[in-house]
mmCIF file of C-alpha atoms in Angstrom:
data_model
loop_
_atom_site.group_PDB
_atom_site.id
_atom_site.type_symbol
_atom_site.label_atom_id
_atom_site.label_comp_id
_atom_site.label_asym_id
_atom_site.label_seq_id
_atom_site.Cartn_x
_atom_site.Cartn_y
_atom_site.Cartn_z
ATOM 1 C CA UNK A 1 42.383 18.299 -195.554
ATOM 2 C CA UNK A 2 42.475 21.697 -193.871
ATOM 3 C CA UNK A 3 45.418 23.489 -195.520
ATOM 4 C CA UNK A 4 46.497 25.219 -192.336
ATOM 5 C CA UNK A 5 46.455 21.949 -190.451
ATOM 6 C CA UNK A 6 48.497 20.273 -193.207
ATOM 7 C CA UNK A 7 51.108 23.040 -193.039
ATOM 8 C CA UNK A 8 51.455 22.631 -189.293
ATOM 9 C CA UNK A 9 51.506 18.868 -189.622
ATOM 10 C CA UNK A 10 54.308 18.890 -192.150
ATOM 11 C CA UNK A 11 56.364 21.151 -189.896
ATOM 12 C CA UNK A 12 56.554 18.395 -187.326
ATOM 13 C CA UNK A 13 58.483 16.101 -189.650
ATOM 14 C CA UNK A 14 58.522 12.352 -189.119
ATOM 15 C CA UNK A 15 56.831 10.971 -186.023
ATOM 16 C CA UNK A 16 58.812 9.017 -183.489
ATOM 17 C CA UNK A 17 57.932 5.587 -182.158
ATOM 18 C CA UNK A 18 55.796 5.647 -179.020
ATOM 19 C CA UNK A 19 55.131 3.095 -176.343
ATOM 20 C CA UNK A 20 51.738 1.628 -175.552
ATOM 21 C CA UNK A 21 50.104 -0.430 -172.867
ATOM 22 C CA UNK A 22 46.706 -1.942 -172.225
ATOM 23 C CA UNK A 23 44.739 -2.168 -169.017
ATOM 24 C CA UNK A 24 42.605 -5.302 -169.114
ATOM 25 C CA UNK A 25 39.060 -5.152 -167.783
ATOM 26 C CA UNK A 26 37.534 -7.278 -165.043
ATOM 27 C CA UNK A 27 35.882 -10.466 -166.296
ATOM 28 C CA UNK A 28 33.138 -10.443 -163.703
ATOM 29 C CA UNK A 29 29.500 -9.688 -164.498
ATOM 30 C CA UNK A 30 30.068 -8.522 -168.071
ATOM 31 C CA UNK A 31 30.084 -9.965 -171.520
ATOM 32 C CA UNK A 32 33.676 -9.443 -172.634
ATOM 33 C CA UNK A 33 32.728 -10.043 -176.266
ATOM 34 C CA UNK A 34 31.371 -6.546 -176.550
ATOM 35 C CA UNK A 35 33.252 -4.103 -174.277
ATOM 36 C CA UNK A 36 33.380 -0.415 -175.072
ATOM 37 C CA UNK A 37 36.863 0.357 -176.313
ATOM 38 C CA UNK A 38 38.421 3.603 -175.050
ATOM 39 C CA UNK A 39 41.781 4.685 -176.432
ATOM 40 C CA UNK A 40 43.685 7.153 -174.259
ATOM 41 C CA UNK A 41 46.783 9.046 -175.343
ATOM 42 C CA UNK A 42 48.861 10.358 -172.449
ATOM 43 C CA UNK A 43 52.135 12.215 -172.130
ATOM 44 C CA UNK A 44 54.880 10.168 -170.507
ATOM 45 C CA UNK A 45 55.166 10.844 -166.807
ATOM 46 C CA UNK A 46 51.595 12.076 -166.402
ATOM 47 C CA UNK A 47 51.050 9.704 -163.513
ATOM 48 C CA UNK A 48 47.468 9.036 -164.608
ATOM 49 C CA UNK A 49 47.923 5.349 -165.378
ATOM 50 C CA UNK A 50 47.237 4.096 -161.817
ATOM 51 C CA UNK A 51 44.058 6.162 -161.626
ATOM 52 C CA UNK A 52 42.892 4.859 -164.999
ATOM 53 C CA UNK A 53 43.579 1.319 -163.786
ATOM 54 C CA UNK A 54 41.317 2.002 -160.797
ATOM 55 C CA UNK A 55 38.615 3.427 -163.057
ATOM 56 C CA UNK A 56 38.864 0.324 -165.222
ATOM 57 C CA UNK A 57 38.170 -1.861 -162.177
ATOM 58 C CA UNK A 58 35.108 0.218 -161.407
ATOM 59 C CA UNK A 59 33.853 0.005 -165.004
ATOM 60 C CA UNK A 60 34.200 -3.536 -166.360
ATOM 61 C CA UNK A 61 31.984 -2.562 -169.289
ATOM 62 C CA UNK A 62 34.996 -0.663 -170.649
ATOM 63 C CA UNK A 63 38.264 -1.819 -172.136
ATOM 64 C CA UNK A 64 40.750 1.009 -171.762
ATOM 65 C CA UNK A 65 43.906 1.172 -173.852
ATOM 66 C CA UNK A 66 46.675 3.622 -172.989
ATOM 67 C CA UNK A 67 49.404 4.869 -175.300
ATOM 68 C CA UNK A 68 52.123 7.178 -174.014
ATOM 69 C CA UNK A 69 54.262 9.655 -175.937
ATOM 70 C CA UNK A 70 56.469 12.591 -175.092
ATOM 71 C CA UNK A 71 54.861 16.008 -174.799
ATOM 72 C CA UNK A 72 56.286 16.792 -178.253
ATOM 73 C CA UNK A 73 55.382 13.521 -179.950
ATOM 74 C CA UNK A 74 51.767 13.456 -178.831
ATOM 75 C CA UNK A 75 50.708 16.693 -180.581
ATOM 76 C CA UNK A 76 52.398 15.516 -183.771
ATOM 77 C CA UNK A 77 50.591 12.173 -183.612
ATOM 78 C CA UNK A 78 47.288 13.867 -182.894
ATOM 79 C CA UNK A 79 47.600 16.175 -185.879
ATOM 80 C CA UNK A 80 48.502 13.224 -188.073
ATOM 81 C CA UNK A 81 45.377 11.401 -186.956
ATOM 82 C CA UNK A 82 43.224 14.460 -187.674
ATOM 83 C CA UNK A 83 44.697 14.831 -191.147
ATOM 84 C CA UNK A 84 44.167 11.146 -191.888
ATOM 85 C CA UNK A 85 40.629 11.182 -190.517
ATOM 86 C CA UNK A 86 41.052 8.072 -188.405
ATOM 87 C CA UNK A 87 43.113 6.460 -185.614
ATOM 88 C CA UNK A 88 42.690 9.349 -183.230
ATOM 89 C CA UNK A 89 42.055 8.567 -179.567
ATOM 90 C CA UNK A 90 38.942 9.017 -177.483
ATOM 91 C CA UNK A 91 40.956 11.080 -174.984
ATOM 92 C CA UNK A 92 44.144 13.033 -175.690
ATOM 93 C CA UNK A 93 46.292 14.803 -173.112
ATOM 94 C CA UNK A 94 47.784 17.997 -174.526
ATOM 95 C CA UNK A 95 50.622 19.863 -172.852
ATOM 96 C CA UNK A 96 49.658 23.452 -172.128
ATOM 97 C CA UNK A 97 52.398 24.809 -174.394
ATOM 98 C CA UNK A 98 50.644 23.167 -177.387
ATOM 99 C CA UNK A 99 47.012 23.803 -176.489
ATOM 100 C CA UNK A 100 46.727 27.192 -178.213
ATOM 101 C CA UNK A 101 47.900 25.544 -181.432
ATOM 102 C CA UNK A 102 44.977 23.126 -181.316
ATOM 103 C CA UNK A 103 42.534 25.878 -180.408
ATOM 104 C CA UNK A 104 42.900 26.996 -184.022
ATOM 105 C CA UNK A 105 40.956 23.852 -185.009
ATOM 106 C CA UNK A 106 37.931 23.602 -182.711
ATOM 107 C CA UNK A 107 36.077 21.441 -185.225
ATOM 108 C CA UNK A 108 38.429 18.600 -184.369
ATOM 109 C CA UNK A 109 37.360 18.549 -180.705
ATOM 110 C CA UNK A 110 34.179 18.111 -178.742
ATOM 111 C CA UNK A 111 33.066 21.260 -176.982
ATOM 112 C CA UNK A 112 32.843 20.068 -173.400
ATOM 113 C CA UNK A 113 30.016 22.469 -172.671
ATOM 114 C CA UNK A 114 27.915 19.812 -174.408
ATOM 115 C CA UNK A 115 28.587 17.486 -171.478
ATOM 116 C CA UNK A 116 27.993 20.066 -168.749
ATOM 117 C CA UNK A 117 31.629 21.000 -168.157
ATOM 118 C CA UNK A 118 30.604 24.576 -167.306
ATOM 119 C CA UNK A 119 29.409 23.223 -163.976
ATOM 120 C CA UNK A 120 32.986 22.214 -163.154
ATOM 121 C CA UNK A 121 34.482 25.697 -163.502
ATOM 122 C CA UNK A 122 34.761 26.409 -159.781
ATOM 123 C CA UNK A 123 36.512 23.109 -159.194
ATOM 124 C CA UNK A 124 39.713 24.455 -160.777
ATOM 125 C CA UNK A 125 42.059 27.379 -160.268
ATOM 126 C CA UNK A 126 40.651 30.353 -162.169
ATOM 127 C CA UNK A 127 43.789 30.918 -164.222
ATOM 128 C CA UNK A 128 43.947 27.234 -165.128
ATOM 129 C CA UNK A 129 40.306 27.180 -166.212
ATOM 130 C CA UNK A 130 40.965 30.232 -168.364
ATOM 131 C CA UNK A 131 43.631 28.263 -170.245
ATOM 132 C CA UNK A 132 41.133 25.646 -171.478
ATOM 133 C CA UNK A 133 38.596 28.147 -172.830
ATOM 134 C CA UNK A 134 38.024 29.299 -176.407
ATOM 135 C CA UNK A 135 35.164 31.278 -177.917
ATOM 136 C CA UNK A 136 32.214 29.711 -176.080
ATOM 137 C CA UNK A 137 34.253 26.520 -176.167
ATOM 138 C CA UNK A 138 35.739 24.325 -173.432
ATOM 139 C CA UNK A 139 38.609 22.372 -174.958
ATOM 140 C CA UNK A 140 39.408 20.095 -172.045
ATOM 141 C CA UNK A 141 39.673 19.535 -168.318
ATOM 142 C CA UNK A 142 42.889 20.489 -166.475
ATOM 143 C CA UNK A 143 45.067 17.894 -164.808
ATOM 144 C CA UNK A 144 48.293 18.828 -163.017
ATOM 145 C CA UNK A 145 50.108 22.173 -162.850
ATOM 146 C CA UNK A 146 53.685 23.309 -162.225
ATOM 147 C CA UNK A 147 53.828 26.131 -159.655
ATOM 148 C CA UNK A 148 57.354 27.243 -158.812
ATOM 149 C CA UNK A 149 59.459 26.968 -155.688
ATOM 150 C CA UNK A 150 63.083 27.943 -155.111
ATOM 151 C CA UNK A 151 65.326 25.174 -153.827
ATOM 152 C CA UNK A 152 68.626 26.175 -152.244
ATOM 153 C CA UNK A 153 71.670 24.537 -150.685
ATOM 154 C CA UNK A 154 71.680 25.428 -147.008
ATOM 155 C CA UNK A 155 75.389 24.672 -146.580
ATOM 156 C CA UNK A 156 76.427 26.970 -149.433
ATOM 157 C CA UNK A 157 74.136 29.722 -148.181
ATOM 158 C CA UNK A 158 75.649 29.403 -144.693
ATOM 159 C CA UNK A 159 79.213 29.574 -146.028
ATOM 160 C CA UNK A 160 78.244 32.701 -147.946
ATOM 161 C CA UNK A 161 76.770 34.467 -144.947
ATOM 162 C CA UNK A 162 73.210 34.175 -146.271
ATOM 163 C CA UNK A 163 70.259 33.076 -144.147
ATOM 164 C CA UNK A 164 69.320 29.403 -144.243
ATOM 165 C CA UNK A 165 65.771 29.268 -142.880
ATOM 166 C CA UNK A 166 63.115 29.312 -145.642
ATOM 167 C CA UNK A 167 61.212 32.342 -144.355
ATOM 168 C CA UNK A 168 64.458 34.308 -143.929
ATOM 169 C CA UNK A 169 65.685 33.358 -147.394
ATOM 170 C CA UNK A 170 62.356 34.452 -148.899
ATOM 171 C CA UNK A 171 62.639 37.795 -147.122
ATOM 172 C CA UNK A 172 66.258 38.264 -148.222
ATOM 173 C CA UNK A 173 65.578 37.367 -151.883
ATOM 174 C CA UNK A 174 62.238 39.012 -152.698
ATOM 175 C CA UNK A 175 63.277 40.587 -156.008
ATOM 176 C CA UNK A 176 65.387 39.504 -158.937
ATOM 177 C CA UNK A 177 67.920 42.218 -158.163
ATOM 178 C CA UNK A 178 68.298 40.697 -154.715
ATOM 179 C CA UNK A 179 68.621 37.316 -156.394
ATOM 180 C CA UNK A 180 71.632 38.559 -158.379
ATOM 181 C CA UNK A 181 73.184 40.099 -155.269
ATOM 182 C CA UNK A 182 72.816 36.849 -153.362
ATOM 183 C CA UNK A 183 74.292 34.945 -156.293
ATOM 184 C CA UNK A 184 77.267 37.284 -156.466
ATOM 185 C CA UNK A 185 77.817 36.829 -152.738
ATOM 186 C CA UNK A 186 77.799 33.052 -153.130
ATOM 187 C CA UNK A 187 80.249 33.176 -156.026
ATOM 188 C CA UNK A 188 82.646 35.526 -154.242
ATOM 189 C CA UNK A 189 82.542 33.567 -150.987
ATOM 190 C CA UNK A 190 82.674 30.015 -152.320
ATOM 191 C CA UNK A 191 83.454 30.092 -156.032
ATOM 192 C CA UNK A 192 80.182 28.220 -156.601
ATOM 193 C CA UNK A 193 77.693 29.039 -159.320
ATOM 194 C CA UNK A 194 74.268 30.230 -158.199
ATOM 195 C CA UNK A 195 71.983 28.579 -160.818
ATOM 196 C CA UNK A 196 72.296 25.378 -162.811
ATOM 197 C CA UNK A 197 71.963 27.050 -166.234
ATOM 198 C CA UNK A 198 70.592 30.067 -168.072
ATOM 199 C CA UNK A 199 67.716 28.150 -169.664
ATOM 200 C CA UNK A 200 66.046 27.439 -166.341
ATOM 201 C CA UNK A 201 66.581 31.028 -165.189
ATOM 202 C CA UNK A 202 65.165 32.504 -168.407
ATOM 203 C CA UNK A 203 62.074 30.294 -168.321
ATOM 204 C CA UNK A 204 61.299 31.186 -164.707
ATOM 205 C CA UNK A 205 61.357 34.915 -165.359
ATOM 206 C CA UNK A 206 59.393 34.656 -168.586
ATOM 207 C CA UNK A 207 56.659 32.521 -166.985
ATOM 208 C CA UNK A 208 55.967 35.394 -164.597
ATOM 209 C CA UNK A 209 54.693 37.432 -167.531
ATOM 210 C CA UNK A 210 51.130 37.513 -168.899
ATOM 211 C CA UNK A 211 52.523 37.531 -172.426
ATOM 212 C CA UNK A 212 55.092 35.190 -173.893
ATOM 213 C CA UNK A 213 55.774 35.127 -177.645
ATOM 214 C CA UNK A 214 52.327 35.763 -179.140
ATOM 215 C CA UNK A 215 49.566 38.358 -178.950
ATOM 216 C CA UNK A 216 46.320 36.918 -177.522
ATOM 217 C CA UNK A 217 44.237 39.242 -179.701
ATOM 218 C CA UNK A 218 45.948 39.105 -183.100
ATOM 219 C CA UNK A 219 47.819 35.775 -182.743
ATOM 220 C CA UNK A 220 50.823 37.593 -184.184
ATOM 221 C CA UNK A 221 54.374 36.911 -183.078
ATOM 222 C CA UNK A 222 55.431 39.708 -180.676
ATOM 223 C CA UNK A 223 58.740 38.269 -179.595
ATOM 224 C CA UNK A 224 60.712 41.328 -180.657
ATOM 225 C CA UNK A 225 58.272 43.764 -179.052
ATOM 226 C CA UNK A 226 57.463 42.049 -175.764
ATOM 227 C CA UNK A 227 59.737 43.514 -173.081
ATOM 228 C CA UNK A 228 59.207 40.445 -170.909
ATOM 229 C CA UNK A 229 61.048 38.249 -173.413
ATOM 230 C CA UNK A 230 64.001 40.603 -173.811
ATOM 231 C CA UNK A 231 64.004 41.261 -170.076
ATOM 232 C CA UNK A 232 64.246 37.567 -169.234
ATOM 233 C CA UNK A 233 66.974 37.113 -171.853
ATOM 234 C CA UNK A 234 68.997 40.108 -170.641
ATOM 235 C CA UNK A 235 68.702 38.998 -167.030
ATOM 236 C CA UNK A 236 70.014 35.551 -167.930
ATOM 237 C CA UNK A 237 72.935 37.102 -169.818
ATOM 238 C CA UNK A 238 73.668 39.350 -166.844
ATOM 239 C CA UNK A 239 73.861 36.257 -164.640
ATOM 240 C CA UNK A 240 76.242 34.723 -167.184
ATOM 241 C CA UNK A 241 78.535 37.737 -167.077
ATOM 242 C CA UNK A 242 78.575 37.561 -163.275
ATOM 243 C CA UNK A 243 79.661 33.892 -163.427
ATOM 244 C CA UNK A 244 76.481 32.771 -161.711
ATOM 245 C CA UNK A 245 75.616 29.861 -164.021
ATOM 246 C CA UNK A 246 77.093 26.372 -163.826
ATOM 247 C CA UNK A 247 75.997 25.619 -167.393
ATOM 248 C CA UNK A 248 74.480 22.286 -166.348
ATOM 249 C CA UNK A 249 71.233 21.251 -168.040
ATOM 250 C CA UNK A 250 68.381 19.666 -166.105
ATOM 251 C CA UNK A 251 67.941 15.878 -166.228
ATOM 252 C CA UNK A 252 71.504 15.140 -167.263
ATOM 253 C CA UNK A 253 74.087 13.027 -165.453
ATOM 254 C CA UNK A 254 76.050 16.189 -164.651
ATOM 255 C CA UNK A 255 72.927 17.690 -163.124
ATOM 256 C CA UNK A 256 72.510 14.805 -160.682
ATOM 257 C CA UNK A 257 76.160 15.091 -159.700
ATOM 258 C CA UNK A 258 75.853 18.869 -159.400
ATOM 259 C CA UNK A 259 72.856 18.565 -157.082
ATOM 260 C CA UNK A 260 74.883 16.314 -154.824
ATOM 261 C CA UNK A 261 78.234 18.085 -155.019
ATOM 262 C CA UNK A 262 76.876 21.607 -154.703
ATOM 263 C CA UNK A 263 78.058 22.769 -158.126
ATOM 264 C CA UNK A 264 75.251 25.354 -157.916
ATOM 265 C CA UNK A 265 73.370 26.783 -154.961
ATOM 266 C CA UNK A 266 69.855 27.270 -156.318
ATOM 267 C CA UNK A 267 67.290 25.377 -158.406
ATOM 268 C CA UNK A 268 64.281 27.317 -159.703
ATOM 269 C CA UNK A 269 61.885 24.439 -159.652
ATOM 270 C CA UNK A 270 58.329 23.801 -160.932
ATOM 271 C CA UNK A 271 56.483 21.265 -158.787
ATOM 272 C CA UNK A 272 56.958 18.346 -161.178
ATOM 273 C CA UNK A 273 60.751 18.814 -161.132
ATOM 274 C CA UNK A 274 61.028 18.002 -157.428
ATOM 275 C CA UNK A 275 60.731 14.260 -158.057
ATOM 276 C CA UNK A 276 63.333 14.580 -160.837
ATOM 277 C CA UNK A 277 65.714 16.109 -158.306
ATOM 278 C CA UNK A 278 65.114 13.417 -155.707
ATOM 279 C CA UNK A 279 65.572 10.585 -158.200
ATOM 280 C CA UNK A 280 68.609 12.171 -159.874
ATOM 281 C CA UNK A 281 70.424 12.834 -156.588
ATOM 282 C CA UNK A 282 68.924 10.633 -153.860
ATOM 283 C CA UNK A 283 71.992 10.947 -151.630
ATOM 284 C CA UNK A 284 71.669 14.741 -151.618
ATOM 285 C CA UNK A 285 68.789 14.365 -149.160
ATOM 286 C CA UNK A 286 69.095 16.895 -146.340
ATOM 287 C CA UNK A 287 71.287 19.297 -148.286
ATOM 288 C CA UNK A 288 68.500 21.327 -149.913
ATOM 289 C CA UNK A 289 65.587 23.362 -148.611
ATOM 290 C CA UNK A 290 62.532 25.055 -150.164
ATOM 291 C CA UNK A 291 61.181 28.595 -150.301
ATOM 292 C CA UNK A 292 59.404 30.957 -152.696
ATOM 293 C CA UNK A 293 60.864 32.360 -155.905
ATOM 294 C CA UNK A 294 61.587 36.089 -156.295
ATOM 295 C CA UNK A 295 58.966 38.372 -157.825
ATOM 296 C CA UNK A 296 55.457 37.142 -158.476
ATOM 297 C CA UNK A 297 54.427 33.522 -158.805
ATOM 298 C CA UNK A 298 54.685 31.461 -161.996
ATOM 299 C CA UNK A 299 53.652 28.169 -163.537
ATOM 300 C CA UNK A 300 55.496 25.879 -165.929
ATOM 301 C CA UNK A 301 53.875 22.812 -167.393
ATOM 302 C CA UNK A 302 50.665 20.885 -166.946
ATOM 303 C CA UNK A 303 48.264 19.149 -169.305
ATOM 304 C CA UNK A 304 44.645 19.242 -170.417
ATOM 305 C CA UNK A 305 42.508 16.192 -171.198
ATOM 306 C CA UNK A 306 40.615 16.720 -174.466
ATOM 307 C CA UNK A 307 38.078 14.699 -176.476
ATOM 308 C CA UNK A 308 38.923 14.545 -180.204
ATOM 309 C CA UNK A 309 35.784 14.423 -182.386
ATOM 310 C CA UNK A 310 37.027 11.369 -184.222
ATOM 311 C CA UNK A 311 36.817 9.425 -180.976
ATOM 312 C CA UNK A 312 34.025 6.863 -180.871
ATOM 313 C CA UNK A 313 32.669 7.208 -177.336
ATOM 314 C CA UNK A 314 32.516 10.837 -176.180
ATOM 315 C CA UNK A 315 30.082 10.343 -173.301
ATOM 316 C CA UNK A 316 32.100 7.535 -171.733
ATOM 317 C CA UNK A 317 35.283 9.502 -172.380
ATOM 318 C CA UNK A 318 33.944 12.607 -170.680
ATOM 319 C CA UNK A 319 32.867 10.549 -167.673
ATOM 320 C CA UNK A 320 36.445 9.269 -167.450
ATOM 321 C CA UNK A 321 38.172 12.646 -167.654
ATOM 322 C CA UNK A 322 35.667 14.191 -165.264
ATOM 323 C CA UNK A 323 36.514 11.490 -162.733
ATOM 324 C CA UNK A 324 40.278 11.760 -163.316
ATOM 325 C CA UNK A 325 40.302 15.515 -162.664
ATOM 326 C CA UNK A 326 38.108 15.507 -159.572
ATOM 327 C CA UNK A 327 39.851 16.820 -156.429
ATOM 328 C CA UNK A 328 39.888 13.390 -154.779
ATOM 329 C CA UNK A 329 41.694 11.792 -157.701
ATOM 330 C CA UNK A 330 44.097 14.724 -158.095
ATOM 331 C CA UNK A 331 45.036 14.381 -154.421
ATOM 332 C CA UNK A 332 45.714 10.674 -154.904
ATOM 333 C CA UNK A 333 47.872 11.433 -157.947
ATOM 334 C CA UNK A 334 49.791 14.052 -155.999
ATOM 335 C CA UNK A 335 50.489 11.684 -153.114
ATOM 336 C CA UNK A 336 51.568 8.814 -155.349
ATOM 337 C CA UNK A 337 53.042 10.517 -158.403
ATOM 338 C CA UNK A 338 53.910 14.076 -157.317
ATOM 339 C CA UNK A 339 51.542 15.686 -159.863
ATOM 340 C CA UNK A 340 50.473 18.958 -158.244
ATOM 341 C CA UNK A 341 46.674 19.424 -158.322
ATOM 342 C CA UNK A 342 44.826 22.132 -160.243
ATOM 343 C CA UNK A 343 41.920 21.896 -157.771
ATOM 344 C CA UNK A 344 42.444 24.438 -154.947
ATOM 345 C CA UNK A 345 39.757 23.082 -152.610
ATOM 346 C CA UNK A 346 42.179 20.369 -151.502
ATOM 347 C CA UNK A 347 45.082 22.718 -150.780
ATOM 348 C CA UNK A 348 43.981 22.864 -147.159
ATOM 349 C CA UNK A 349 44.035 19.090 -146.913
ATOM 350 C CA UNK A 350 46.765 18.053 -144.441
ATOM 351 C CA UNK A 351 48.302 15.883 -147.169
ATOM 352 C CA UNK A 352 49.178 19.103 -148.998
ATOM 353 C CA UNK A 353 49.061 21.978 -146.523
ATOM 354 C CA UNK A 354 51.161 20.188 -143.909
ATOM 355 C CA UNK A 355 53.307 18.302 -146.381
ATOM 356 C CA UNK A 356 56.940 18.106 -145.458
ATOM 357 C CA UNK A 357 59.615 16.005 -147.080
ATOM 358 C CA UNK A 358 62.654 14.477 -145.363
ATOM 359 C CA UNK A 359 64.645 15.318 -148.486
ATOM 360 C CA UNK A 360 64.147 18.972 -147.524
ATOM 361 C CA UNK A 361 64.532 19.128 -143.713
ATOM 362 C CA UNK A 362 62.093 21.375 -141.825
ATOM 363 C CA UNK A 363 60.517 22.565 -145.074
ATOM 364 C CA UNK A 364 56.893 23.314 -145.920
ATOM 365 C CA UNK A 365 56.831 22.061 -149.477
ATOM 366 C CA UNK A 366 53.064 21.760 -149.697
ATOM 367 C CA UNK A 367 52.389 25.231 -148.336
ATOM 368 C CA UNK A 368 54.957 26.859 -150.638
ATOM 369 C CA UNK A 369 53.572 25.162 -153.764
ATOM 370 C CA UNK A 370 49.874 25.645 -152.936
ATOM 371 C CA UNK A 371 50.426 29.327 -152.164
ATOM 372 C CA UNK A 372 52.368 29.751 -155.397
ATOM 373 C CA UNK A 373 49.635 27.945 -157.364
ATOM 374 C CA UNK A 374 46.972 30.379 -156.192
ATOM 375 C CA UNK A 375 49.064 33.434 -157.057
ATOM 376 C CA UNK A 376 49.952 32.525 -160.642
ATOM 377 C CA UNK A 377 49.361 35.260 -163.221
ATOM 378 C CA UNK A 378 47.288 33.957 -166.181
ATOM 379 C CA UNK A 379 49.642 33.469 -169.113
ATOM 380 C CA UNK A 380 48.936 33.381 -172.847
ATOM 381 C CA UNK A 381 51.174 31.029 -174.824
ATOM 382 C CA UNK A 382 50.103 31.274 -178.435
ATOM 383 C CA UNK A 383 49.791 28.898 -181.387
ATOM 384 C CA UNK A 384 53.457 28.030 -181.919
ATOM 385 C CA UNK A 385 54.854 28.708 -178.472
ATOM 386 C CA UNK A 386 56.723 25.421 -178.100
ATOM 387 C CA UNK A 387 58.619 25.724 -181.399
ATOM 388 C CA UNK A 388 59.552 29.351 -180.827
ATOM 389 C CA UNK A 389 60.686 28.670 -177.282
ATOM 390 C CA UNK A 390 62.834 25.710 -178.298
ATOM 391 C CA UNK A 391 64.565 28.046 -180.726
ATOM 392 C CA UNK A 392 65.093 30.749 -178.075
ATOM 393 C CA UNK A 393 66.602 28.267 -175.637
ATOM 394 C CA UNK A 394 68.905 26.901 -178.326
ATOM 395 C CA UNK A 395 70.417 30.311 -178.968
ATOM 396 C CA UNK A 396 70.571 31.210 -175.289
ATOM 397 C CA UNK A 397 72.552 28.028 -174.692
ATOM 398 C CA UNK A 398 74.909 28.948 -177.541
ATOM 399 C CA UNK A 399 75.533 32.254 -175.803
ATOM 400 C CA UNK A 400 76.127 30.491 -172.500
ATOM 401 C CA UNK A 401 78.589 28.088 -174.089
ATOM 402 C CA UNK A 402 80.474 30.937 -175.742
ATOM 403 C CA UNK A 403 79.596 29.777 -179.242
ATOM 404 C CA UNK A 404 77.913 33.101 -179.995
ATOM 405 C CA UNK A 405 78.179 36.606 -178.652
ATOM 406 C CA UNK A 406 75.021 37.297 -176.564
ATOM 407 C CA UNK A 407 73.875 40.130 -178.839
ATOM 408 C CA UNK A 408 74.453 38.030 -181.939
ATOM 409 C CA UNK A 409 72.628 35.112 -180.316
ATOM 410 C CA UNK A 410 69.620 37.320 -179.559
ATOM 411 C CA UNK A 411 69.498 38.700 -183.089
ATOM 412 C CA UNK A 412 69.684 35.252 -184.666
ATOM 413 C CA UNK A 413 67.117 33.847 -182.239
ATOM 414 C CA UNK A 414 64.615 36.523 -183.271
ATOM 415 C CA UNK A 415 65.271 35.999 -186.960
ATOM 416 C CA UNK A 416 64.803 32.236 -186.731
ATOM 417 C CA UNK A 417 61.694 32.630 -184.548
ATOM 418 C CA UNK A 418 60.131 34.788 -187.248
ATOM 419 C CA UNK A 419 60.941 32.155 -189.886
ATOM 420 C CA UNK A 420 59.405 29.438 -187.708
ATOM 421 C CA UNK A 421 56.227 31.468 -187.296
ATOM 422 C CA UNK A 422 56.055 32.228 -191.016
ATOM 423 C CA UNK A 423 56.409 28.544 -191.876
ATOM 424 C CA UNK A 424 53.106 27.823 -190.115
ATOM 425 C CA UNK A 425 51.114 30.473 -191.947
#
């Protein structure tokens, strides 16, 4: 077993139980005694299951099995299967925050150039295509992305003397300094917090940077030397000191109540989070609107469909992922599941460009997200991004909760991040 892979594998600890499902093939015009078995590992919430069900209907010669895991569990399972030399899937979806980790082991994946994937380059956003590339290697095909929008409570903005129309809000809050000023105005006028928590604020600022925690050239941890990391941290702490954070984590019961009650005035929101908001606070419909975030654009989240070499049917698997990531299918997934497409040629489609949502009255959700998607700065994550970031958010939350002094929290976060990185080497 590759020693480096074993070290990384052991760092994951015990794997968690995952759920699985099977899509049965059509029984017409095919000998079901000998179907081609395709095993697909997806991250929960990918929204790809309905499309795969449609593909199954079109290809009765296949029998497609789907297993879903969290974005954390799936990489751990995949590395376990590589180490064991069996039980890996034909197709594996990898969250973008883990992809650079797997790029260290190209021998475990099919190079999609073998199947003509180079011809698909112009189908995707340039920055998204860049994320799937290695040294003369195409690791996968991009699925959804997470361009940012800024959601805001129109009633709280009105009470604070701030504009309420999306274009006026965008003009008023173009920079992060203006963001803080608007937040201070809201707090002084209404006593309301401006953001839900520091974690979401920190992540938004950091995702606007080309560099995160690792150097793209040396693969070394640069967390202590990258001003973007310290800048995002310091900005979040400044918001804390100005009483602008409600300290309410996303996807919690308090968050749903806060969205409805107006416990905070702004949500910095990647595209995939919009459905979380609507399902967590359905009766808050009409209270929120949508505009652009301050500064440059940013992306958070998204997956890549890869073909592990231990899979049994690479040609059939590539045909599947090629079909799943075509613009037509990505548009269908967006309309039905809210997964924002990585294929810009459909951004002018009325289903996206003219998209409005009654949850956000008089908004241009589709235009805001598609514009943001095209303006994203390419970002390098690095081999152990997810682990390091989890650590950073843990200590930032301790500072927010008053469990640690902010300076002490930063110092400890850096120290632990360096230990995490060392443990993988």
